[in-house]
Coordinates of C-alpha atoms in Angstrom, one line a residue:
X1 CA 27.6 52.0 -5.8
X2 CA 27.1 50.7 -9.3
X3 CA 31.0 51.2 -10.5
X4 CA 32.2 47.8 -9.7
X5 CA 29.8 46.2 -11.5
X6 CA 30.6 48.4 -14.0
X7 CA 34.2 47.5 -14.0
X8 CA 33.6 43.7 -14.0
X9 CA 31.5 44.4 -16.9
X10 CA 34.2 46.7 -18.4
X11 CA 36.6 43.7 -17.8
X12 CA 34.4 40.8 -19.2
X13 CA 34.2 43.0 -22.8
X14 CA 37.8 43.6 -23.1
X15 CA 38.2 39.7 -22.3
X16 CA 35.6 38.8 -25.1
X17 CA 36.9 41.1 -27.6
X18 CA 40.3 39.9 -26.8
X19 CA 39.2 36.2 -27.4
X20 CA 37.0 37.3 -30.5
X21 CA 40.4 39.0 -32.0
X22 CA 42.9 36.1 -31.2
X23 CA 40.1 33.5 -32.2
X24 CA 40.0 35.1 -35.5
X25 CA 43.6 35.3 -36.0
X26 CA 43.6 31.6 -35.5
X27 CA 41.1 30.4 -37.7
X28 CA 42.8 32.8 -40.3
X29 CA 46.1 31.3 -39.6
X30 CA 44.4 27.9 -39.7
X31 CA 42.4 28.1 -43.2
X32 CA 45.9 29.5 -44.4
X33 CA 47.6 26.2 -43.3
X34 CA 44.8 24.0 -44.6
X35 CA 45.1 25.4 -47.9
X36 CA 49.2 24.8 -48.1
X37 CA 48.8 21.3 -46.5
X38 CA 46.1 21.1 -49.7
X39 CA 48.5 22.2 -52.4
X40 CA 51.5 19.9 -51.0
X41 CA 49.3 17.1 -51.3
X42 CA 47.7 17.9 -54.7
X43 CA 51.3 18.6 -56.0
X44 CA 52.7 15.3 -54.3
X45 CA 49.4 12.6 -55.4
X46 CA 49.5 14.3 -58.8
X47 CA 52.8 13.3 -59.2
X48 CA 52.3 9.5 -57.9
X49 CA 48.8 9.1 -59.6
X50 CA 47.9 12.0 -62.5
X51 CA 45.7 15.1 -62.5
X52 CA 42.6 13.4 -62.9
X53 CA 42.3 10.9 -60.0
X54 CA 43.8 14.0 -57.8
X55 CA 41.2 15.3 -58.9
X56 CA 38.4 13.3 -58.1
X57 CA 40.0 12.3 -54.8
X58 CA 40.0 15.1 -53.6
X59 CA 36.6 16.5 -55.1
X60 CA 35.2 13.0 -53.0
X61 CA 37.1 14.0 -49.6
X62 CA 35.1 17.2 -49.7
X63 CA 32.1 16.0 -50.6
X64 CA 32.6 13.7 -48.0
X65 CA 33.1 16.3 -45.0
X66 CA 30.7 18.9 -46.4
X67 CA 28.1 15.9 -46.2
X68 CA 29.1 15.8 -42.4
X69 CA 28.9 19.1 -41.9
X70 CA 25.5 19.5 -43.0
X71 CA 24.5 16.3 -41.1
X72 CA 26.3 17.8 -38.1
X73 CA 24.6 21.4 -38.8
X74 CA 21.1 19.3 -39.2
X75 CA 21.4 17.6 -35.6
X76 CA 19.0 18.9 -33.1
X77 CA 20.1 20.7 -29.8
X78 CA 20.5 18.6 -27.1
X79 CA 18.4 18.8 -24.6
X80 CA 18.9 18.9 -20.9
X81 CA 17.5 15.8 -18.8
X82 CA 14.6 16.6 -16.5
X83 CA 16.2 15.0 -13.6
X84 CA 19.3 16.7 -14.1
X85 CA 17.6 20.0 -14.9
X86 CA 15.8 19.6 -11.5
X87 CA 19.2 19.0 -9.7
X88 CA 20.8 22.2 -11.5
X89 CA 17.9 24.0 -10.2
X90 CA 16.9 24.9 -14.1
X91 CA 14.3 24.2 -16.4
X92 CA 16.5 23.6 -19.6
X93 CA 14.8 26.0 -21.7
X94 CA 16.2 29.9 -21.8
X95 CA 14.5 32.7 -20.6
X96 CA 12.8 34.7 -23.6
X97 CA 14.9 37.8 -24.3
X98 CA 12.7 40.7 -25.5
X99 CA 9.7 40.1 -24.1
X100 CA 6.4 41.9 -22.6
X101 CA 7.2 40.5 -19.1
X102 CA 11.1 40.6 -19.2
X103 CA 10.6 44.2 -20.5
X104 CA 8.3 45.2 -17.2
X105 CA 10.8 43.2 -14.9
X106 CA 14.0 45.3 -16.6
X107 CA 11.7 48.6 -15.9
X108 CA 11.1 47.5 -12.7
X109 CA 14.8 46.5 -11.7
X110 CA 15.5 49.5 -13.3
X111 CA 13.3 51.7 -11.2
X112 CA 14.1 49.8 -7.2
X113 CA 17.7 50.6 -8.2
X114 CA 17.1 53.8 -8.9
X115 CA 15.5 54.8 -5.6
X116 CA 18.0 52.6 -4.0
X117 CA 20.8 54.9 -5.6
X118 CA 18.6 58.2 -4.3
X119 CA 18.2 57.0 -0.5

């Protein structure tokens, strides 16, 4: 009755955990080759301009993107249209997790299927 859904669901966690894994690996791998693309360049504009503009190039370059990414991170969400919410069928808003109602309406879901499993 319920062990196909049970499977998909089965299938869907291995899937995430596998993207999870590999999508960790990568961004490991990535930081790794940001830092040597950072020490190649520190060692090469040394040479060609000194320690001390190096320096303060570089402390400027990441000032400059940690100032995006705190205007980025400061952005609101977007928001969904009403016309195209109506046409998705959707309000643009999601469903409250945890509450009263959603409670009852698990309880309740949980309960028809229940009997349906019994019959």
């Amino acid at each position: 009755m319920m062990i196909p859904q049970i499977a998909e669901l089965q299938y869907k966690a291995r899937l995430a955990k596998r993207k999870a894994l590999w999508g960790g690996v990568a961004g490991a791998l990535g930081a790794l080759a940001v830092i040597f693309f950072a020490i190649a360049a520190w060692v090469l504009l040394t040479d060609l301009f000194g320690t001390v503009p190096t320096a303060l190039g570089f402390g400027a370059f990441f000032l400059i993107l940690a100032l995006g990414a705190k205007a980025f991170a400061s952005r609101p969400p977007r928001v969904v249209p009403k016309q195209t919410a109506q046409q998705l069928g959707t309000t643009g808003t999601p469903t409250p997790v945890g509450t009263t109602a959603s409670m009852i309406n698990a309880l309740m879901l949980g309960v028809t299927l229940g009997r349906a499993l019994r019959k």
